Short mmCIF file of C-alpha atoms in Angstrom, two decimals:
data_model
loop_
_atom_site.label_atom_id
_atom_site.label_comp_id
_atom_site.label_asym_id
_atom_site.label_seq_id
_atom_site.Cartn_x
_atom_site.Cartn_y
_atom_site.Cartn_z
CA UNK T 1 -14.88 10.31 41.81
CA UNK T 2 -13.19 11.90 39.04
CA UNK T 3 -12.54 14.91 41.00
CA UNK T 4 -10.70 12.89 43.48
CA UNK T 5 -8.03 12.18 40.44
CA UNK T 6 -5.38 14.88 40.57
CA UNK T 7 -3.06 15.47 37.91
CA UNK T 8 0.89 14.75 38.93
CA UNK T 9 2.30 15.02 35.34
CA UNK T 10 2.35 17.72 32.60
CA UNK T 11 3.27 17.12 29.05
CA UNK T 12 4.39 20.57 27.85
CA UNK T 13 5.26 21.28 24.33
CA UNK T 14 7.18 24.45 25.12
CA UNK T 15 7.64 25.59 21.63
CA UNK T 16 6.55 24.74 18.02
CA UNK T 17 10.09 25.81 16.73
CA UNK T 18 12.20 23.55 15.15
CA UNK T 19 15.50 23.63 13.12
CA UNK T 20 14.51 20.12 11.42
CA UNK T 21 11.53 19.41 9.01
CA UNK T 22 11.00 15.49 9.80
CA UNK T 23 8.62 13.82 7.46
CA UNK T 24 7.15 12.13 10.39
CA UNK T 25 6.79 14.84 12.77
CA UNK T 26 3.88 14.19 15.22
CA UNK T 27 3.16 17.95 15.54
CA UNK T 28 4.14 19.54 12.47
CA UNK T 29 6.84 21.71 14.01
CA UNK T 30 8.70 24.03 12.29
CA UNK T 31 8.65 28.02 12.91
CA UNK T 32 7.90 29.26 16.24
CA UNK T 33 4.29 30.30 16.98
CA UNK T 34 3.42 33.68 17.34
CA UNK T 35 3.04 34.75 20.87
CA UNK T 36 5.18 31.92 22.52
CA UNK T 37 5.44 32.03 26.42
CA UNK T 38 8.40 34.58 27.22
CA UNK T 39 10.42 33.33 30.08
CA UNK T 40 8.67 35.17 32.61
CA UNK T 41 5.37 33.63 31.64
CA UNK T 42 6.97 30.19 31.50
CA UNK T 43 7.98 30.49 35.10
CA UNK T 44 4.40 31.42 35.89
CA UNK T 45 3.26 28.08 34.22
CA UNK T 46 5.73 26.19 36.24
CA UNK T 47 4.65 27.79 39.60
CA UNK T 48 0.89 27.08 38.82
CA UNK T 49 1.69 23.24 37.93
CA UNK T 50 3.52 22.79 40.78
CA UNK T 51 1.45 24.40 43.36
CA UNK T 52 -1.69 22.26 42.18
CA UNK T 53 0.45 19.03 42.61
CA UNK T 54 2.27 18.33 39.35
CA UNK T 55 5.31 16.59 40.13
CA UNK T 56 6.54 15.38 36.75
CA UNK T 57 7.09 17.77 34.00
CA UNK T 58 7.83 16.33 30.55
CA UNK T 59 9.18 18.78 28.04
CA UNK T 60 8.73 18.50 24.54
CA UNK T 61 8.26 20.61 21.19
CA UNK T 62 9.14 21.06 18.56
CA UNK T 63 12.78 21.19 19.72
CA UNK T 64 12.83 22.45 23.43
CA UNK T 65 16.59 23.72 22.53
CA UNK T 66 15.14 25.77 19.87
CA UNK T 67 14.35 28.11 22.89
CA UNK T 68 17.41 30.22 23.88
CA UNK T 69 15.98 30.13 27.77
CA UNK T 70 15.26 26.51 27.80
CA UNK T 71 17.91 25.51 30.38
CA UNK T 72 16.72 28.42 32.61
CA UNK T 73 13.35 27.06 32.44
CA UNK T 74 14.50 23.69 33.30
CA UNK T 75 16.67 24.93 36.24
CA UNK T 76 13.66 26.88 37.38
CA UNK T 77 11.43 23.67 37.42
CA UNK T 78 14.32 21.59 39.00
CA UNK T 79 14.45 24.40 41.80
CA UNK T 80 10.94 24.00 42.73
CA UNK T 81 11.44 20.25 43.12
CA UNK T 82 9.82 18.73 40.00
CA UNK T 83 11.33 15.59 38.15
CA UNK T 84 11.82 16.40 34.45
CA UNK T 85 12.11 14.56 31.12
CA UNK T 86 12.65 15.93 27.97
CA UNK T 87 13.01 14.71 24.51
CA UNK T 88 15.72 16.44 22.00
CA UNK T 89 17.42 16.09 18.50
CA UNK T 90 20.63 16.82 20.03
CA UNK T 91 21.79 19.07 17.37
CA UNK T 92 21.48 22.38 19.21
CA UNK T 93 23.14 21.12 22.55
CA UNK T 94 26.52 23.03 22.98
CA UNK T 95 28.90 21.91 25.66
CA UNK T 96 28.07 25.06 27.97
CA UNK T 97 24.04 23.79 27.56
CA UNK T 98 25.38 20.13 28.48
CA UNK T 99 27.11 21.40 31.58
CA UNK T 100 24.34 23.26 32.75
CA UNK T 101 21.97 20.30 32.43
CA UNK T 102 24.48 18.32 34.37
CA UNK T 103 23.88 20.77 37.29
CA UNK T 104 20.46 19.55 37.35
CA UNK T 105 21.07 15.81 36.77
CA UNK T 106 19.44 14.76 39.78
CA UNK T 107 16.19 16.52 38.77
CA UNK T 108 16.29 14.49 35.45
CA UNK T 109 14.00 11.80 35.77
CA UNK T 110 14.56 10.73 32.00
CA UNK T 111 15.75 12.23 28.80
CA UNK T 112 16.24 11.05 25.33
CA UNK T 113 17.77 11.83 21.85
CA UNK T 114 15.54 11.43 18.75
CA UNK T 115 17.67 9.81 16.26
CA UNK T 116 16.41 10.20 12.54
CA UNK T 117 19.44 8.56 10.58
CA UNK T 118 22.76 7.08 10.60
CA UNK T 119 24.64 9.31 8.22
CA UNK T 120 24.55 12.74 6.36
CA UNK T 121 22.57 11.49 3.63
CA UNK T 122 19.84 9.76 5.65
CA UNK T 123 19.42 12.62 7.93
CA UNK T 124 18.95 15.04 5.10
CA UNK T 125 16.12 12.94 3.59
CA UNK T 126 14.45 12.61 7.00
CA UNK T 127 15.16 16.01 8.65
CA UNK T 128 15.66 18.47 5.35
CA UNK T 129 18.97 19.29 7.22
CA UNK T 130 22.39 18.89 5.32
CA UNK T 131 24.69 19.21 8.42
CA UNK T 132 22.00 17.69 10.72
CA UNK T 133 23.85 14.60 11.37
CA UNK T 134 27.17 16.43 12.06
CA UNK T 135 25.24 18.57 14.52
CA UNK T 136 23.60 15.50 16.13
CA UNK T 137 27.11 13.81 16.59
CA UNK T 138 28.59 16.92 18.11
CA UNK T 139 25.51 17.51 20.60
CA UNK T 140 25.84 13.88 21.59
CA UNK T 141 29.83 14.25 22.11
CA UNK T 142 29.01 17.21 24.28
CA UNK T 143 26.43 15.52 26.40
CA UNK T 144 28.85 12.77 27.12
CA UNK T 145 31.88 15.16 28.19
CA UNK T 146 29.68 16.65 30.50
CA UNK T 147 28.92 13.16 32.33
CA UNK T 148 25.31 12.78 30.64
CA UNK T 149 24.26 9.61 28.83
CA UNK T 150 20.50 9.68 27.56
CA UNK T 151 18.64 7.32 25.99
CA UNK T 152 18.08 6.90 22.05
CA UNK T 153 14.97 7.02 20.39
CA UNK T 154 14.21 5.64 16.84
CA UNK T 155 11.06 6.04 14.86
CA UNK T 156 10.66 2.80 12.22
CA UNK T 157 9.30 3.11 9.09
CA UNK T 158 9.53 1.63 5.69
CA UNK T 159 12.29 4.16 4.74
CA UNK T 160 14.89 3.14 7.68
CA UNK T 161 14.31 -0.25 8.54
CA UNK T 162 17.30 -1.34 6.72
CA UNK T 163 19.22 1.31 8.80
CA UNK T 164 18.46 -0.13 12.28
CA UNK T 165 21.62 -2.13 12.78
CA UNK T 166 23.66 0.81 11.93
CA UNK T 167 21.61 2.72 14.38
CA UNK T 168 22.12 0.65 17.17
CA UNK T 169 26.08 0.46 16.39
CA UNK T 170 26.00 4.16 16.64
CA UNK T 171 24.20 4.20 20.11
CA UNK T 172 26.80 1.52 21.01
CA UNK T 173 29.95 3.34 20.02
CA UNK T 174 28.49 6.59 21.75
CA UNK T 175 28.36 4.27 25.07
CA UNK T 176 24.70 5.21 25.47
CA UNK T 177 22.44 2.94 27.42
CA UNK T 178 19.80 1.87 24.94
CA UNK T 179 18.28 2.27 21.59
CA UNK T 180 14.39 2.46 21.93
CA UNK T 181 12.31 1.80 18.87
CA UNK T 182 8.92 2.80 18.09
CA UNK T 183 6.96 2.24 14.81
CA UNK T 184 5.91 5.36 13.00
CA UNK T 185 2.45 6.87 14.10
CA UNK T 186 -0.25 8.10 11.42
CA UNK T 187 0.01 11.73 13.10
CA UNK T 188 0.94 15.17 12.01
CA UNK T 189 3.26 15.03 8.87
CA UNK T 190 2.95 11.29 8.79
CA UNK T 191 -1.03 11.42 8.56
CA UNK T 192 -2.27 9.29 6.02
CA UNK T 193 -5.77 10.10 6.79
CA UNK T 194 -6.74 6.28 6.84
CA UNK T 195 -7.13 3.29 8.87
CA UNK T 196 -4.75 1.73 6.40
CA UNK T 197 -1.18 2.13 7.80
CA UNK T 198 2.23 0.61 6.80
CA UNK T 199 0.81 -2.71 6.42
CA UNK T 200 0.14 -2.02 2.77
CA UNK T 201 3.52 -3.70 2.05
CA UNK T 202 2.41 -7.33 2.99
CA UNK T 203 6.15 -8.14 3.59
CA UNK T 204 7.21 -5.36 5.86
CA UNK T 205 6.13 -6.84 9.06
CA UNK T 206 7.98 -9.91 8.43
CA UNK T 207 10.93 -7.86 7.76
CA UNK T 208 10.44 -6.03 10.76
CA UNK T 209 10.53 -9.38 12.76
CA UNK T 210 13.64 -10.44 11.22
CA UNK T 211 15.40 -7.05 11.89
CA UNK T 212 14.49 -7.14 15.34
CA UNK T 213 15.48 -10.72 15.68
CA UNK T 214 19.03 -9.66 14.12
CA UNK T 215 19.72 -6.84 16.58
CA UNK T 216 18.30 -8.27 19.59
CA UNK T 217 20.88 -10.92 19.13
CA UNK T 218 23.54 -7.87 18.59
CA UNK T 219 22.40 -6.37 22.01
CA UNK T 220 22.83 -9.86 23.83
CA UNK T 221 26.42 -10.06 22.64
CA UNK T 222 26.99 -6.25 23.74
CA UNK T 223 25.36 -6.48 27.42
CA UNK T 224 26.02 -2.70 27.56
CA UNK T 225 23.73 -1.32 25.24
CA UNK T 226 20.11 -2.43 25.46
CA UNK T 227 17.53 -2.41 22.73
CA UNK T 228 13.79 -1.98 23.47
CA UNK T 229 10.70 -1.80 21.67
CA UNK T 230 7.86 0.71 22.48
CA UNK T 231 4.49 -1.20 21.94
CA UNK T 232 1.20 -1.93 23.93
CA UNK T 233 1.33 -5.02 26.02
CA UNK T 234 -0.54 -7.36 23.65
CA UNK T 235 1.51 -6.59 20.67
CA UNK T 236 4.73 -6.34 22.94
CA UNK T 237 4.03 -9.67 24.35
CA UNK T 238 3.54 -10.97 20.59
CA UNK T 239 6.64 -9.47 19.48
CA UNK T 240 8.50 -10.67 22.59
CA UNK T 241 7.52 -14.01 21.65
CA UNK T 242 8.85 -13.86 17.90
CA UNK T 243 12.10 -11.76 18.49
CA UNK T 244 12.87 -11.97 22.23
CA UNK T 245 13.15 -8.07 22.41
CA UNK T 246 11.82 -6.65 25.68
CA UNK T 247 9.20 -3.90 25.28
CA UNK T 248 8.05 -0.89 27.30
CA UNK T 249 4.51 1.00 27.31
CA UNK T 250 3.46 4.44 28.59
CA UNK T 251 -0.22 4.26 29.18
CA UNK T 252 -2.51 7.02 28.21
CA UNK T 253 -2.69 9.26 31.18
CA UNK T 254 -4.85 12.30 29.34
CA UNK T 255 -7.12 13.94 31.83
CA UNK T 256 -6.61 11.17 34.47
CA UNK T 257 -3.50 12.08 35.96
CA UNK T 258 -1.92 14.40 33.07
CA UNK T 259 -2.59 17.85 31.83
CA UNK T 260 -1.34 19.01 28.32
CA UNK T 261 0.16 22.54 28.18
CA UNK T 262 0.96 24.39 24.82
CA UNK T 263 3.31 26.87 23.85
CA UNK T 264 1.11 29.56 24.71
CA UNK T 265 0.34 28.34 28.16
CA UNK T 266 -3.09 26.71 27.10
CA UNK T 267 -3.86 23.69 29.12
CA UNK T 268 -6.05 20.80 27.64
CA UNK T 269 -6.38 16.94 28.19
CA UNK T 270 -4.81 15.42 25.34
CA UNK T 271 -1.23 16.60 23.58
CA UNK T 272 -2.40 14.84 20.05
CA UNK T 273 -5.94 15.85 19.70
CA UNK T 274 -5.76 18.56 17.21
CA UNK T 275 -3.11 16.47 15.01
CA UNK T 276 -5.61 13.47 14.49
CA UNK T 277 -6.50 12.51 11.02
CA UNK T 278 -10.12 12.47 10.63
CA UNK T 279 -10.51 8.85 10.61
CA UNK T 280 -9.08 8.56 14.30
CA UNK T 281 -11.43 11.30 15.51
CA UNK T 282 -14.19 10.47 17.94
CA UNK T 283 -17.07 12.57 18.42
CA UNK T 284 -15.07 14.95 21.00
CA UNK T 285 -13.44 17.69 19.78
CA UNK T 286 -11.52 20.58 21.83
CA UNK T 287 -13.74 23.70 21.07
CA UNK T 288 -11.73 25.89 23.25
CA UNK T 289 -8.49 26.39 24.68
CA UNK T 290 -7.97 27.23 28.58
CA UNK T 291 -5.39 29.66 29.33
CA UNK T 292 -3.01 28.30 32.37
CA UNK T 293 -1.76 31.80 32.75
CA UNK T 294 -5.49 33.29 33.52
CA UNK T 295 -6.83 30.18 35.59
CA UNK T 296 -5.62 27.70 38.01
CA UNK T 297 -4.85 24.11 37.28
CA UNK T 298 -7.63 23.07 39.88
CA UNK T 299 -10.36 25.17 37.95
CA UNK T 300 -9.22 23.70 34.61
CA UNK T 301 -9.08 20.29 35.74
CA UNK T 302 -12.43 20.37 36.58
CA UNK T 303 -13.80 21.81 33.43
CA UNK T 304 -16.54 20.23 31.02
CA UNK T 305 -14.05 19.43 28.48
CA UNK T 306 -11.63 17.29 31.27
CA UNK T 307 -14.99 15.57 32.28
CA UNK T 308 -15.63 14.66 28.72
CA UNK T 309 -12.17 13.19 27.97
CA UNK T 310 -12.64 11.05 31.34
CA UNK T 311 -16.01 9.90 30.30
CA UNK T 312 -14.63 8.66 26.84
CA UNK T 313 -12.18 6.33 28.68
CA UNK T 314 -15.47 4.03 29.37
CA UNK T 315 -15.79 1.76 26.27
CA UNK T 316 -19.50 2.01 26.46
CA UNK T 317 -19.40 5.51 25.67
CA UNK T 318 -16.54 5.82 23.33
CA UNK T 319 -17.54 5.33 19.62
CA UNK T 320 -13.95 3.79 19.20
CA UNK T 321 -13.50 -0.11 19.31
CA UNK T 322 -11.75 -0.89 22.66
CA UNK T 323 -10.78 -4.51 23.05
CA UNK T 324 -12.32 -5.24 26.48
CA UNK T 325 -11.42 -8.80 26.34
CA UNK T 326 -7.73 -7.86 26.10
CA UNK T 327 -6.20 -9.28 29.56
CA UNK T 328 -3.97 -6.08 29.95
CA UNK T 329 -7.03 -3.87 29.72
CA UNK T 330 -8.78 -5.62 32.27
CA UNK T 331 -5.91 -5.25 34.36
CA UNK T 332 -5.48 -1.76 34.00
CA UNK T 333 -1.84 -1.93 32.24
CA UNK T 334 -3.14 -0.90 29.24
CA UNK T 335 -5.11 2.36 28.94
CA UNK T 336 -5.76 2.89 25.08
CA UNK T 337 -6.04 6.45 23.47
CA UNK T 338 -9.44 7.67 23.63
CA UNK T 339 -9.13 8.80 19.93
CA UNK T 340 -7.80 5.55 18.45
CA UNK T 341 -9.11 1.96 18.28
CA UNK T 342 -7.46 -0.89 19.83
CA UNK T 343 -5.20 -2.30 16.79
CA UNK T 344 -3.07 -4.86 18.68
CA UNK T 345 -4.94 -7.56 17.56
CA UNK T 346 -5.54 -6.59 13.81
CA UNK T 347 -1.63 -5.98 13.89
CA UNK T 348 -0.99 -9.17 15.05
CA UNK T 349 -3.31 -10.92 12.70
CA UNK T 350 -1.31 -8.84 9.94
CA UNK T 351 1.90 -9.94 11.19
CA UNK T 352 0.80 -13.57 11.04
CA UNK T 353 -0.46 -13.09 7.60
CA UNK T 354 2.96 -11.56 6.40
CA UNK T 355 5.03 -14.37 7.77
CA UNK T 356 2.51 -16.99 6.08
CA UNK T 357 2.73 -15.33 2.69
CA UNK T 358 6.54 -15.10 3.20
CA UNK T 359 6.61 -18.82 3.93
CA UNK T 360 4.17 -19.63 1.17
CA UNK T 361 6.41 -17.67 -1.33
CA UNK T 362 9.48 -19.32 -0.06
CA UNK T 363 7.87 -22.90 -0.22
CA UNK T 364 6.67 -22.27 -4.10
CA UNK T 365 10.08 -21.14 -4.78
CA UNK T 366 11.72 -23.94 -3.10
CA UNK T 367 9.28 -26.54 -4.84
CA UNK T 368 10.07 -25.01 -8.29
CA UNK T 369 13.78 -25.36 -7.67
CA UNK T 370 13.33 -29.21 -7.11
#
C-alpha cells in the first residue's frame, strides 16, 4: 500500500549559508557547509526529482539567495515545468535578481519574505545584522519594482509580540497581500530541550489573544492586506473564535508525498529530524543519509527509513501522544508531526487558564479599588 504512494513535493534546503544569525533559526544556519552542491550537481537533483514525479519544489535554506547561482537553479526547475515556492529574508535580492524572478512568475506557486523586525534596532537584536533592516527594505522595493508581491511571514515570540501591529503596518505600506503569523517553535537555536514552551509566562497567551484581536480589526479596515495565523486546525479554530483571525495549516507530508533534500544532495524523509530537541525525539533516528546523486528517488522512496517514517504515522506504533479523538485527525485534515505530541488541547487549556488568571487579577484589583 505504501509503495503506491509517490512523492510529488520536495523540500530542498539548498544551502546552510545565511547572512543573518537569527536567535530562533530552525536550522542553525550560518556558514555554508563544506561540499554543498555545485550548480551542475543541483541540476542533476532537479532532473532526478522531476523524472520520478515531483511537481512541487520548495526551496529553503539557510538563505537561498546566499547562493550566487540560485536564480539559475530556479530557472532550470521552471523550465522542467515544476511549480516552485521559496522563502527568503529578502536582504540579498537586487533589482536584477527580482527581474529574473519575474521571468518565471508563472512557475512561482508561492513565495514569502520572513520579516524579523520593524526597524534597525529590532533587526540587529533578532538577526545580529546592523544594516539588515535597510537591506530588507531595499530587497522588498526591488521585488515591487519588478512587479512581484510576496507574502510576509512573522515568527511570533515574547520579544516581538509588541511589534506585531507595526509589522502589519509595514506590510500594508509595502502593498503586499498578507502578513502570516506563526508562533515560535522549539527547534534549532530556539530549542530549549524541554516540553515547556512559551507558556512559562502565564499572561503571554492572554496578551497574544488581545494583540491578534487588535490587528485583525486593523486588517478588516484595510481590506487590501490580510492577516493570517499558522496553526493546527483545532488550535486555529479556538483562536478564530477568540480573535476572528483566519488560520491556515500545512499538514505534515514527510515520507507520504514529500521527500527532503539537503544542501549536499542527500535525501531523507523529514527536514527537521536532526534539529529536534531530545525531548521531542521518538525512537526513530536517521541513521544514514542517502545520496540522490547516486540513487534514484524511486529507490530511496522504498528504503527502510522511509517505511519506518510511514509506520510511525500510525498512533499505535508511535510513542508520542496523538489525539486520535480530534475531529481534524479523524478527517485527515491534520497530519501531526511524527516527532511531536499533539499539543493543541494542552495549548488551549493554557490559554483558557491565562485568560482566567488575568480576569481574576482584574477582579481582585477592581474590588480593592471599591
